[in-house]
């Protein structure tokens, strides 16, 4: 179920808008804890009402940090309302950065749970993959060449002679001689 974002009802007070812009900037930089704390402080001092705080949080959850007021230069008497688009604002696709992007990528490519992806990353799996990409792999090229050539001639001759003797392809001609006899006749 896709819901559109609520219309923001922010006060015209310059200080209140400045607080919301600062909180949105923190949220956009990834410091959600500090951003929410800044909003709580704005509510507790009466700068913005609690419903406005919830509206701002819904916008952040949708990946929208501009709130339509981030680029305006607040002046004392002319503070514009949020920019109203032609229709209801659409939630931008959430863009992950850094660690969260790595976790999401591992989960998506390998089909793993979040816990498994985090464990893989913490154990250095991604760093190992990156290192492997950057390293020269001479043995990989050697194995590729060997596969292209096929089995060595001595192996082909051994299998052919084994088949000619009648034992067929398999692990050899059967049981070999037993353990060597000792000089005093005791086995």
mmCIF file of N, CA and C in Angstrom, residues 54-129:
data_model
loop_
_atom_site.group_PDB
_atom_site.id
_atom_site.type_symbol
_atom_site.label_atom_id
_atom_site.label_comp_id
_atom_site.label_asym_id
_atom_site.label_seq_id
_atom_site.Cartn_x
_atom_site.Cartn_y
_atom_site.Cartn_z
ATOM 1 N N UNK A 54 6.058 14.489 13.837
ATOM 2 C CA UNK A 54 5.707 13.206 13.218
ATOM 3 C C UNK A 54 5.701 13.325 11.694
ATOM 4 N N UNK A 55 5.226 14.458 11.175
ATOM 5 C CA UNK A 55 5.225 14.670 9.726
ATOM 6 C C UNK A 55 6.650 14.699 9.177
ATOM 7 N N UNK A 56 7.527 15.382 9.876
ATOM 8 C CA UNK A 56 8.933 15.451 9.438
ATOM 9 C C UNK A 56 9.552 14.060 9.461
ATOM 10 N N UNK A 57 9.273 13.281 10.489
ATOM 11 C CA UNK A 57 9.810 11.916 10.567
ATOM 12 C C UNK A 57 9.300 11.053 9.418
ATOM 13 N N UNK A 58 8.040 11.241 9.023
ATOM 14 C CA UNK A 58 7.508 10.478 7.893
ATOM 15 C C UNK A 58 8.242 10.853 6.600
ATOM 16 N N UNK A 59 8.550 12.131 6.433
ATOM 17 C CA UNK A 59 9.301 12.557 5.258
ATOM 18 C C UNK A 59 10.687 11.934 5.269
ATOM 19 N N UNK A 60 11.337 11.938 6.403
ATOM 20 C CA UNK A 60 12.676 11.339 6.502
ATOM 21 C C UNK A 60 12.620 9.851 6.187
ATOM 22 N N UNK A 61 11.582 9.177 6.680
ATOM 23 C CA UNK A 61 11.447 7.737 6.428
ATOM 24 C C UNK A 61 11.320 7.444 4.942
ATOM 25 N N UNK A 62 10.770 8.387 4.195
ATOM 26 C CA UNK A 62 10.623 8.223 2.751
ATOM 27 C C UNK A 62 11.873 8.673 1.998
ATOM 28 N N UNK A 63 12.893 9.106 2.731
ATOM 29 C CA UNK A 63 14.130 9.528 2.083
ATOM 30 C C UNK A 63 14.109 10.976 1.617
ATOM 31 N N UNK A 64 13.145 11.732 2.043
ATOM 32 C CA UNK A 64 13.035 13.147 1.671
ATOM 33 C C UNK A 64 13.522 13.988 2.837
ATOM 34 N N UNK A 65 14.641 14.652 2.656
ATOM 35 C CA UNK A 65 15.226 15.449 3.722
ATOM 36 C C UNK A 65 15.106 16.948 3.461
ATOM 37 N N UNK A 66 14.756 17.316 2.228
ATOM 38 C CA UNK A 66 14.695 18.740 1.916
ATOM 39 C C UNK A 66 13.462 19.402 2.521
ATOM 40 N N UNK A 67 12.360 18.722 2.653
ATOM 41 C CA UNK A 67 11.125 19.218 3.250
ATOM 42 C C UNK A 67 10.588 20.443 2.529
ATOM 43 N N UNK A 68 11.177 20.796 1.407
ATOM 44 C CA UNK A 68 10.720 21.935 0.648
ATOM 45 C C UNK A 68 11.179 23.264 1.220
ATOM 46 N N UNK A 69 11.935 23.255 2.307
ATOM 47 C CA UNK A 69 12.371 24.504 2.921
ATOM 48 C C UNK A 69 13.875 24.576 3.078
ATOM 49 N N UNK A 70 14.579 23.534 2.728
ATOM 50 C CA UNK A 70 16.016 23.493 2.987
ATOM 51 C C UNK A 70 16.789 24.517 2.162
ATOM 52 N N UNK A 71 16.308 24.823 0.971
ATOM 53 C CA UNK A 71 17.061 25.738 0.106
ATOM 54 C C UNK A 71 16.637 27.186 0.239
ATOM 55 N N UNK A 72 15.641 27.449 1.037
ATOM 56 C CA UNK A 72 15.209 28.833 1.160
ATOM 57 C C UNK A 72 16.080 29.566 2.166
ATOM 58 N N UNK A 73 16.255 30.803 1.940
ATOM 59 C CA UNK A 73 17.000 31.625 2.876
ATOM 60 C C UNK A 73 15.982 32.302 3.777
ATOM 61 N N UNK A 74 15.870 31.857 5.037
ATOM 62 C CA UNK A 74 14.846 32.430 5.889
ATOM 63 C C UNK A 74 15.125 33.894 6.174
ATOM 64 N N UNK A 75 14.110 34.684 5.988
ATOM 65 C CA UNK A 75 14.217 36.089 6.329
ATOM 66 C C UNK A 75 13.189 36.381 7.412
ATOM 67 N N UNK A 76 13.281 37.520 8.011
ATOM 68 C CA UNK A 76 12.443 37.825 9.165
ATOM 69 C C UNK A 76 10.961 37.758 8.888
ATOM 70 N N UNK A 77 10.471 38.314 7.779
ATOM 71 C CA UNK A 77 9.036 38.376 7.553
ATOM 72 C C UNK A 77 8.573 37.535 6.371
ATOM 73 N N UNK A 78 9.488 37.068 5.526
ATOM 74 C CA UNK A 78 9.071 36.292 4.355
ATOM 75 C C UNK A 78 9.626 34.876 4.454
ATOM 76 N N UNK A 79 8.816 34.006 4.997
ATOM 77 C CA UNK A 79 9.199 32.600 5.065
ATOM 78 C C UNK A 79 8.168 31.828 4.261
ATOM 79 N N UNK A 80 8.612 31.229 3.159
ATOM 80 C CA UNK A 80 7.687 30.547 2.256
ATOM 81 C C UNK A 80 7.251 29.210 2.833
ATOM 82 N N UNK A 81 6.087 28.783 2.435
ATOM 83 C CA UNK A 81 5.558 27.469 2.830
ATOM 84 C C UNK A 81 6.291 26.404 2.030
ATOM 85 N N UNK A 82 6.175 25.135 2.431
ATOM 86 C CA UNK A 82 6.829 24.068 1.654
ATOM 87 C C UNK A 82 6.376 24.093 0.200
ATOM 88 N N UNK A 83 7.281 23.736 -0.655
ATOM 89 C CA UNK A 83 7.012 23.767 -2.088
ATOM 90 C C UNK A 83 5.955 22.729 -2.411
ATOM 91 N N UNK A 84 4.882 23.194 -3.052
ATOM 92 C CA UNK A 84 3.807 22.278 -3.428
ATOM 93 C C UNK A 84 4.021 21.884 -4.879
ATOM 94 N N UNK A 85 4.238 20.624 -5.114
ATOM 95 C CA UNK A 85 4.446 20.128 -6.469
ATOM 96 C C UNK A 85 3.094 20.027 -7.170
ATOM 97 N N UNK A 86 3.104 19.621 -8.429
ATOM 98 C CA UNK A 86 1.879 19.517 -9.203
ATOM 99 C C UNK A 86 0.927 18.499 -8.584
ATOM 100 N N UNK A 87 1.454 17.525 -7.901
ATOM 101 C CA UNK A 87 0.636 16.524 -7.244
ATOM 102 C C UNK A 87 1.203 16.256 -5.872
ATOM 103 N N UNK A 88 0.730 15.200 -5.242
ATOM 104 C CA UNK A 88 1.294 14.872 -3.943
ATOM 105 C C UNK A 88 2.749 14.456 -4.103
ATOM 106 N N UNK A 89 3.595 14.816 -3.151
ATOM 107 C CA UNK A 89 5.013 14.474 -3.284
ATOM 108 C C UNK A 89 5.202 12.961 -3.267
ATOM 109 N N UNK A 90 6.031 12.505 -4.173
ATOM 110 C CA UNK A 90 6.325 11.080 -4.268
ATOM 111 C C UNK A 90 7.589 10.780 -3.482
ATOM 112 N N UNK A 91 7.572 9.666 -2.813
ATOM 113 C CA UNK A 91 8.746 9.266 -2.042
ATOM 114 C C UNK A 91 9.867 8.888 -3.000
ATOM 115 N N UNK A 92 11.012 9.489 -2.806
ATOM 116 C CA UNK A 92 12.174 9.164 -3.628
ATOM 117 C C UNK A 92 12.674 7.784 -3.227
ATOM 118 N N UNK A 93 13.235 7.032 -4.163
ATOM 119 C CA UNK A 93 13.772 5.735 -3.773
ATOM 120 C C UNK A 93 14.867 5.923 -2.728
ATOM 121 N N UNK A 94 14.822 5.084 -1.751
ATOM 122 C CA UNK A 94 15.767 5.205 -0.644
ATOM 123 C C UNK A 94 17.162 4.831 -1.123
ATOM 124 N N UNK A 95 18.085 5.749 -0.935
ATOM 125 C CA UNK A 95 19.457 5.501 -1.332
ATOM 126 C C UNK A 95 20.279 5.234 -0.084
ATOM 127 N N UNK A 96 20.886 4.071 -0.067
ATOM 128 C CA UNK A 96 21.702 3.696 1.079
ATOM 129 C C UNK A 96 23.150 4.041 0.782
ATOM 130 N N UNK A 97 23.868 4.372 1.829
ATOM 131 C CA UNK A 97 25.272 4.731 1.676
ATOM 132 C C UNK A 97 26.092 3.954 2.689
ATOM 133 N N UNK A 98 27.333 3.697 2.337
ATOM 134 C CA UNK A 98 28.291 3.115 3.268
ATOM 135 C C UNK A 98 27.934 1.709 3.704
ATOM 136 N N UNK A 99 27.946 1.520 5.007
ATOM 137 C CA UNK A 99 27.765 0.206 5.608
ATOM 138 C C UNK A 99 26.410 -0.403 5.250
ATOM 139 N N UNK A 100 25.348 0.399 5.334
ATOM 140 C CA UNK A 100 24.011 -0.103 5.027
ATOM 141 C C UNK A 100 23.909 -0.552 3.579
ATOM 142 N N UNK A 101 24.553 0.158 2.679
ATOM 143 C CA UNK A 101 24.543 -0.231 1.270
ATOM 144 C C UNK A 101 25.246 -1.575 1.093
ATOM 145 N N UNK A 102 26.343 -1.777 1.808
ATOM 146 C CA UNK A 102 27.054 -3.058 1.733
ATOM 147 C C UNK A 102 26.192 -4.194 2.257
ATOM 148 N N UNK A 103 25.520 -3.966 3.385
ATOM 149 C CA UNK A 103 24.653 -5.003 3.960
ATOM 150 C C UNK A 103 23.534 -5.342 2.976
ATOM 151 N N UNK A 104 22.906 -4.329 2.409
ATOM 152 C CA UNK A 104 21.812 -4.558 1.465
ATOM 153 C C UNK A 104 22.305 -5.301 0.225
ATOM 154 N N UNK A 105 23.496 -4.945 -0.251
ATOM 155 C CA UNK A 105 24.040 -5.600 -1.441
ATOM 156 C C UNK A 105 24.328 -7.076 -1.175
ATOM 157 N N UNK A 106 24.902 -7.391 -0.027
ATOM 158 C CA UNK A 106 25.185 -8.789 0.316
ATOM 159 C C UNK A 106 23.886 -9.564 0.471
ATOM 160 N N UNK A 107 22.903 -8.959 1.129
ATOM 161 C CA UNK A 107 21.608 -9.633 1.302
ATOM 162 C C UNK A 107 20.966 -9.924 -0.048
ATOM 163 N N UNK A 108 21.024 -8.964 -0.955
ATOM 164 C CA UNK A 108 20.369 -9.106 -2.253
ATOM 165 C C UNK A 108 21.094 -10.114 -3.138
ATOM 166 N N UNK A 109 22.426 -10.042 -3.224
ATOM 167 C CA UNK A 109 23.154 -10.910 -4.143
ATOM 168 C C UNK A 109 23.219 -12.354 -3.672
ATOM 169 N N UNK A 110 23.289 -12.557 -2.377
ATOM 170 C CA UNK A 110 23.434 -13.915 -1.864
ATOM 171 C C UNK A 110 22.136 -14.489 -1.304
ATOM 172 N N UNK A 111 21.122 -13.650 -1.150
ATOM 173 C CA UNK A 111 19.859 -14.124 -0.601
ATOM 174 C C UNK A 111 19.960 -14.451 0.878
ATOM 175 N N UNK A 112 20.822 -13.752 1.589
ATOM 176 C CA UNK A 112 21.046 -14.026 3.007
ATOM 177 C C UNK A 112 20.183 -13.125 3.874
ATOM 178 N N UNK A 113 20.048 -13.525 5.119
ATOM 179 C CA UNK A 113 19.365 -12.689 6.090
ATOM 180 C C UNK A 113 20.271 -11.521 6.467
ATOM 181 N N UNK A 114 19.680 -10.536 7.120
ATOM 182 C CA UNK A 114 20.459 -9.367 7.535
ATOM 183 C C UNK A 114 21.561 -9.780 8.510
ATOM 184 N N UNK A 115 21.237 -10.671 9.446
ATOM 185 C CA UNK A 115 22.229 -11.108 10.434
ATOM 186 C C UNK A 115 23.401 -11.823 9.755
ATOM 187 N N UNK A 116 23.098 -12.677 8.774
ATOM 188 C CA UNK A 116 24.164 -13.393 8.067
ATOM 189 C C UNK A 116 25.024 -12.424 7.257
ATOM 190 N N UNK A 117 24.387 -11.433 6.635
ATOM 191 C CA UNK A 117 25.136 -10.456 5.858
ATOM 192 C C UNK A 117 26.047 -9.624 6.753
ATOM 193 N N UNK A 118 25.548 -9.212 7.908
ATOM 194 C CA UNK A 118 26.362 -8.432 8.846
ATOM 195 C C UNK A 118 27.544 -9.257 9.329
ATOM 196 N N UNK A 119 27.301 -10.519 9.650
ATOM 197 C CA UNK A 119 28.392 -11.386 10.115
ATOM 198 C C UNK A 119 29.453 -11.544 9.022
ATOM 199 N N UNK A 120 29.010 -11.731 7.780
ATOM 200 C CA UNK A 120 29.928 -11.885 6.651
ATOM 201 C C UNK A 120 30.791 -10.634 6.489
ATOM 202 N N UNK A 121 30.167 -9.473 6.598
ATOM 203 C CA UNK A 121 30.902 -8.215 6.440
ATOM 204 C C UNK A 121 31.872 -8.020 7.593
ATOM 205 N N UNK A 122 31.425 -8.306 8.824
ATOM 206 C CA UNK A 122 32.291 -8.121 9.987
ATOM 207 C C UNK A 122 33.480 -9.073 9.976
ATOM 208 N N UNK A 123 33.311 -10.245 9.375
ATOM 209 C CA UNK A 123 34.422 -11.194 9.284
ATOM 210 C C UNK A 123 35.374 -10.855 8.143
ATOM 211 N N UNK A 124 35.061 -9.799 7.402
ATOM 212 C CA UNK A 124 35.969 -9.351 6.355
ATOM 213 C C UNK A 124 35.693 -9.944 4.995
ATOM 214 N N UNK A 125 34.505 -10.461 4.772
ATOM 215 C CA UNK A 125 34.185 -11.079 3.494
ATOM 216 C C UNK A 125 34.250 -10.120 2.326
ATOM 217 N N UNK A 126 33.712 -8.917 2.504
ATOM 218 C CA UNK A 126 33.739 -7.951 1.403
ATOM 219 C C UNK A 126 35.157 -7.482 1.110
ATOM 220 N N UNK A 127 35.946 -7.265 2.164
ATOM 221 C CA UNK A 127 37.331 -6.850 1.941
ATOM 222 C C UNK A 127 38.101 -7.937 1.203
ATOM 223 N N UNK A 128 37.811 -9.192 1.544
ATOM 224 C CA UNK A 128 38.487 -10.308 0.884
ATOM 225 C C UNK A 128 38.100 -10.369 -0.596
ATOM 226 N N UNK A 129 36.827 -10.131 -0.902
ATOM 227 C CA UNK A 129 36.401 -10.113 -2.300
ATOM 228 C C UNK A 129 37.095 -8.994 -3.068
#
